[in-house]
GROMACS .gro file of C-alpha atoms in nm:
model
  167
    1ALA     CA    1  -2.169  -0.700   1.154
    2THR     CA    2  -2.540  -0.638   1.131
    3ASN     CA    3  -2.683  -0.387   0.887
    4ARG     CA    4  -2.775  -0.173   1.187
    5ARG     CA    5  -2.419  -0.174   1.320
    6ILE     CA    6  -2.279  -0.102   0.973
    7ALA     CA    7  -2.522   0.189   0.936
    8GLU     CA    8  -2.431   0.324   1.281
    9ARG     CA    9  -2.059   0.308   1.204
   10ALA     CA   10  -2.111   0.476   0.865
   11LYS     CA   11  -2.348   0.732   1.021
   12VAL     CA   12  -2.623   0.654   0.770
   13SER     CA   13  -2.965   0.491   0.795
   14VAL     CA   14  -3.016   0.115   0.773
   15GLY     CA   15  -3.230   0.180   0.466
   16THR     CA   16  -2.937   0.352   0.294
   17VAL     CA   17  -2.714   0.052   0.357
   18GLN     CA   18  -2.979  -0.189   0.226
   19TYR     CA   19  -3.051   0.029  -0.078
   20HIS     CA   20  -2.689   0.055  -0.189
   21PHE     CA   21  -2.583  -0.295  -0.092
   22SER     CA   22  -2.842  -0.561  -0.162
   23THR     CA   23  -2.647  -0.827   0.030
   24LYS     CA   24  -2.366  -0.841   0.279
   25ALA     CA   25  -2.162  -1.018   0.014
   26HIS     CA   26  -2.200  -0.714  -0.213
   27LEU     CA   27  -2.104  -0.480   0.070
   28PHE     CA   28  -1.804  -0.694   0.157
   29GLU     CA   29  -1.695  -0.707  -0.207
   30ILE     CA   30  -1.698  -0.326  -0.225
   31VAL     CA   31  -1.511  -0.294   0.106
   32LEU     CA   32  -1.247  -0.544  -0.013
   33GLN     CA   33  -1.201  -0.358  -0.341
   34ARG     CA   34  -1.158  -0.030  -0.157
   35CYS     CA   35  -0.918  -0.188   0.092
   36HIS     CA   36  -0.706  -0.325  -0.195
   37GLN     CA   37  -0.708   0.015  -0.371
   38GLU     CA   38  -0.596   0.192  -0.055
   39PHE     CA   39  -0.315  -0.059  -0.006
   40LEU     CA   40  -0.193  -0.005  -0.362
   41LEU     CA   41  -0.204   0.372  -0.313
   42LEU     CA   42  -0.001   0.335   0.003
   43VAL     CA   43   0.270   0.126  -0.164
   44ALA     CA   44   0.278   0.355  -0.468
   45ASP     CA   45   0.506   0.582  -0.262
   46ASP     CA   46   0.831   0.632  -0.454
   47ALA     CA   47   1.025   0.620  -0.125
   48LEU     CA   48   0.991   0.242  -0.154
   49LEU     CA   49   1.202   0.240  -0.471
   50SER     CA   50   1.537   0.349  -0.329
   51GLY     CA   51   1.777   0.221  -0.067
   52LYS     CA   52   1.902  -0.119   0.033
   53LEU     CA   53   1.670  -0.418   0.025
   54GLU     CA   54   1.641  -0.431   0.405
   55SER     CA   55   1.545  -0.062   0.421
   56ARG     CA   56   1.284  -0.099   0.147
   57VAL     CA   57   1.135  -0.408   0.312
   58ASN     CA   58   1.124  -0.227   0.647
   59LEU     CA   59   0.946   0.071   0.491
   60PHE     CA   60   0.706  -0.165   0.309
   61VAL     CA   61   0.624  -0.345   0.637
   62VAL     CA   62   0.575  -0.015   0.825
   63MET     CA   63   0.351   0.124   0.550
   64SER     CA   64   0.158  -0.203   0.537
   65TRP     CA   65   0.117  -0.189   0.915
   66ARG     CA   66  -0.041   0.157   0.882
   67HIS     CA   67  -0.287   0.004   0.635
   68TYR     CA   68  -0.363  -0.286   0.871
   69GLN     CA   69  -0.442  -0.034   1.147
   70SER     CA   70  -0.680   0.169   0.930
   71LYS     CA   71  -1.051   0.184   1.007
   72LEU     CA   72  -1.122   0.037   0.665
   73TYR     CA   73  -0.906  -0.271   0.725
   74LEU     CA   74  -1.047  -0.318   1.075
   75ALA     CA   75  -1.400  -0.296   0.930
   76THR     CA   76  -1.304  -0.558   0.672
   77ILE     CA   77  -1.183  -0.792   0.946
   78GLU     CA   78  -1.500  -0.730   1.148
   79ILE     CA   79  -1.728  -0.808   0.853
   80LEU     CA   80  -1.526  -1.118   0.765
   81MET     CA   81  -1.535  -1.251   1.120
   82ALA     CA   82  -1.908  -1.184   1.160
   83THR     CA   83  -1.991  -1.358   0.832
   84ARG     CA   84  -1.719  -1.624   0.816
   85SER     CA   85  -1.970  -1.908   0.786
   86GLN     CA   86  -2.128  -1.760   0.473
   87ARG     CA   87  -1.956  -1.921   0.175
   88GLU     CA   88  -2.042  -1.637  -0.062
   89ILE     CA   89  -1.852  -1.395   0.161
   90VAL     CA   90  -1.555  -1.620   0.234
   91SER     CA   91  -1.502  -1.680  -0.139
   92LEU     CA   92  -1.465  -1.304  -0.195
   93VAL     CA   93  -1.151  -1.287   0.019
   94GLU     CA   94  -0.930  -1.419  -0.260
   95LEU     CA   95  -0.787  -1.141  -0.470
   96THR     CA   96  -0.912  -1.136  -0.823
   97GLU     CA   97  -0.648  -1.237  -1.075
   98HIS     CA   98  -0.630  -0.875  -1.192
   99GLN     CA   99  -0.570  -0.754  -0.835
  100ALA     CA  100  -0.306  -1.022  -0.774
  101VAL     CA  101  -0.123  -0.929  -1.096
  102GLU     CA  102  -0.140  -0.561  -1.006
  103GLN     CA  103  -0.005  -0.627  -0.658
  104ARG     CA  104   0.281  -0.852  -0.779
  105ARG     CA  105   0.374  -0.596  -1.045
  106ARG     CA  106   0.416  -0.327  -0.781
  107ILE     CA  107   0.608  -0.558  -0.548
  108ARG     CA  108   0.847  -0.644  -0.832
  109GLN     CA  109   0.903  -0.270  -0.890
  110ILE     CA  110   0.984  -0.221  -0.522
  111PHE     CA  111   1.205  -0.531  -0.497
  112PRO     CA  112   1.359  -0.577  -0.846
  113GLU     CA  113   1.631  -0.804  -0.708
  114CYS     CA  114   1.367  -1.062  -0.613
  115GLN     CA  115   1.384  -1.352  -0.859
  116LEU     CA  116   1.093  -1.554  -0.717
  117ASP     CA  117   0.825  -1.685  -0.950
  118ASP     CA  118   0.468  -1.561  -0.907
  119ARG     CA  119   0.367  -1.848  -0.678
  120ALA     CA  120   0.661  -1.798  -0.444
  121LEU     CA  121   0.617  -1.419  -0.444
  122SER     CA  122   0.248  -1.466  -0.358
  123GLU     CA  123   0.357  -1.686  -0.066
  124VAL     CA  124   0.586  -1.409   0.060
  125LEU     CA  125   0.301  -1.158   0.041
  126THR     CA  126   0.057  -1.399   0.205
  127SER     CA  127   0.304  -1.477   0.485
  128THR     CA  128   0.353  -1.106   0.551
  129HIS     CA  129  -0.024  -1.049   0.537
  130VAL     CA  130  -0.088  -1.332   0.782
  131PHE     CA  131   0.175  -1.196   1.023
  132LEU     CA  132   0.038  -0.840   1.012
  133THR     CA  133  -0.325  -0.953   1.034
  134GLY     CA  134  -0.239  -1.167   1.336
  135LEU     CA  135  -0.062  -0.873   1.496
  136THR     CA  136  -0.364  -0.655   1.422
  137VAL     CA  137  -0.595  -0.902   1.597
  138GLU     CA  138  -0.350  -0.927   1.888
  139THR     CA  139  -0.354  -0.548   1.932
  140LEU     CA  140  -0.735  -0.557   1.935
  141LEU     CA  141  -0.725  -0.818   2.210
  142LYS     CA  142  -0.441  -0.647   2.398
  143PRO     CA  143  -0.467  -0.272   2.321
  144LYS     CA  144  -0.158  -0.198   2.531
  145LEU     CA  145   0.058  -0.456   2.354
  146VAL     CA  146   0.417  -0.343   2.394
  147ASN     CA  147   0.704  -0.354   2.150
  148ILE     CA  148   0.506  -0.335   1.825
  149GLY     CA  149   0.833  -0.221   1.668
  150GLY     CA  150   0.997  -0.549   1.767
  151TYR     CA  151   0.724  -0.748   1.596
  152LEU     CA  152   0.752  -0.534   1.283
  153ARG     CA  153   1.131  -0.584   1.279
  154ARG     CA  154   1.077  -0.962   1.297
  155CYS     CA  155   0.828  -0.939   1.011
  156THR     CA  156   1.081  -0.735   0.812
  157ARG     CA  157   1.358  -0.990   0.874
  158ALA     CA  158   1.131  -1.278   0.771
  159MET     CA  159   1.026  -1.098   0.454
  160VAL     CA  160   1.389  -1.020   0.360
  161VAL     CA  161   1.482  -1.388   0.402
  162MET     CA  162   1.184  -1.499   0.192
  163LEU     CA  163   1.257  -1.246  -0.085
  164LYS     CA  164   1.620  -1.362  -0.102
  165ALA     CA  165   1.528  -1.730  -0.116
  166PRO     CA  166   1.685  -1.915  -0.407
  167VAL     CA  167   1.459  -1.976  -0.702
   0.00000   0.00000   0.00000
């Protein structure tokens, strides 16, 4: 993701990109923050708070999938892939502790029956993230990938099993 390509995608001048974002690391940090905020807004939907566990997990996975298909998330992946050898950028991928706490707090509200400790809950979220990110990349490589619903159902089943795991 060159500054020129970023500027073209954002429909602004290269100078504007360079003025507002002194480095790609700074740009990526802002994009990641925005991506995290949009995800939290998405899962703030009160519809996630009612129904059986399986239904809530399914809705969570479907809503997450919408996020993973957003232009913002796809831009994040593109920047990350184009700059993956730059340590300063790669180190930004980890959620800040505040973001991680905020995310786990919301997940615990959605799935109050989950008794996992923070480490195990983070593993559930990471596993789901890895699955959906992989599916996102697969749909980029194979735009006519069939049975997305089947993959999302498998992700839902896996997440249910992980959330029910004994402490």
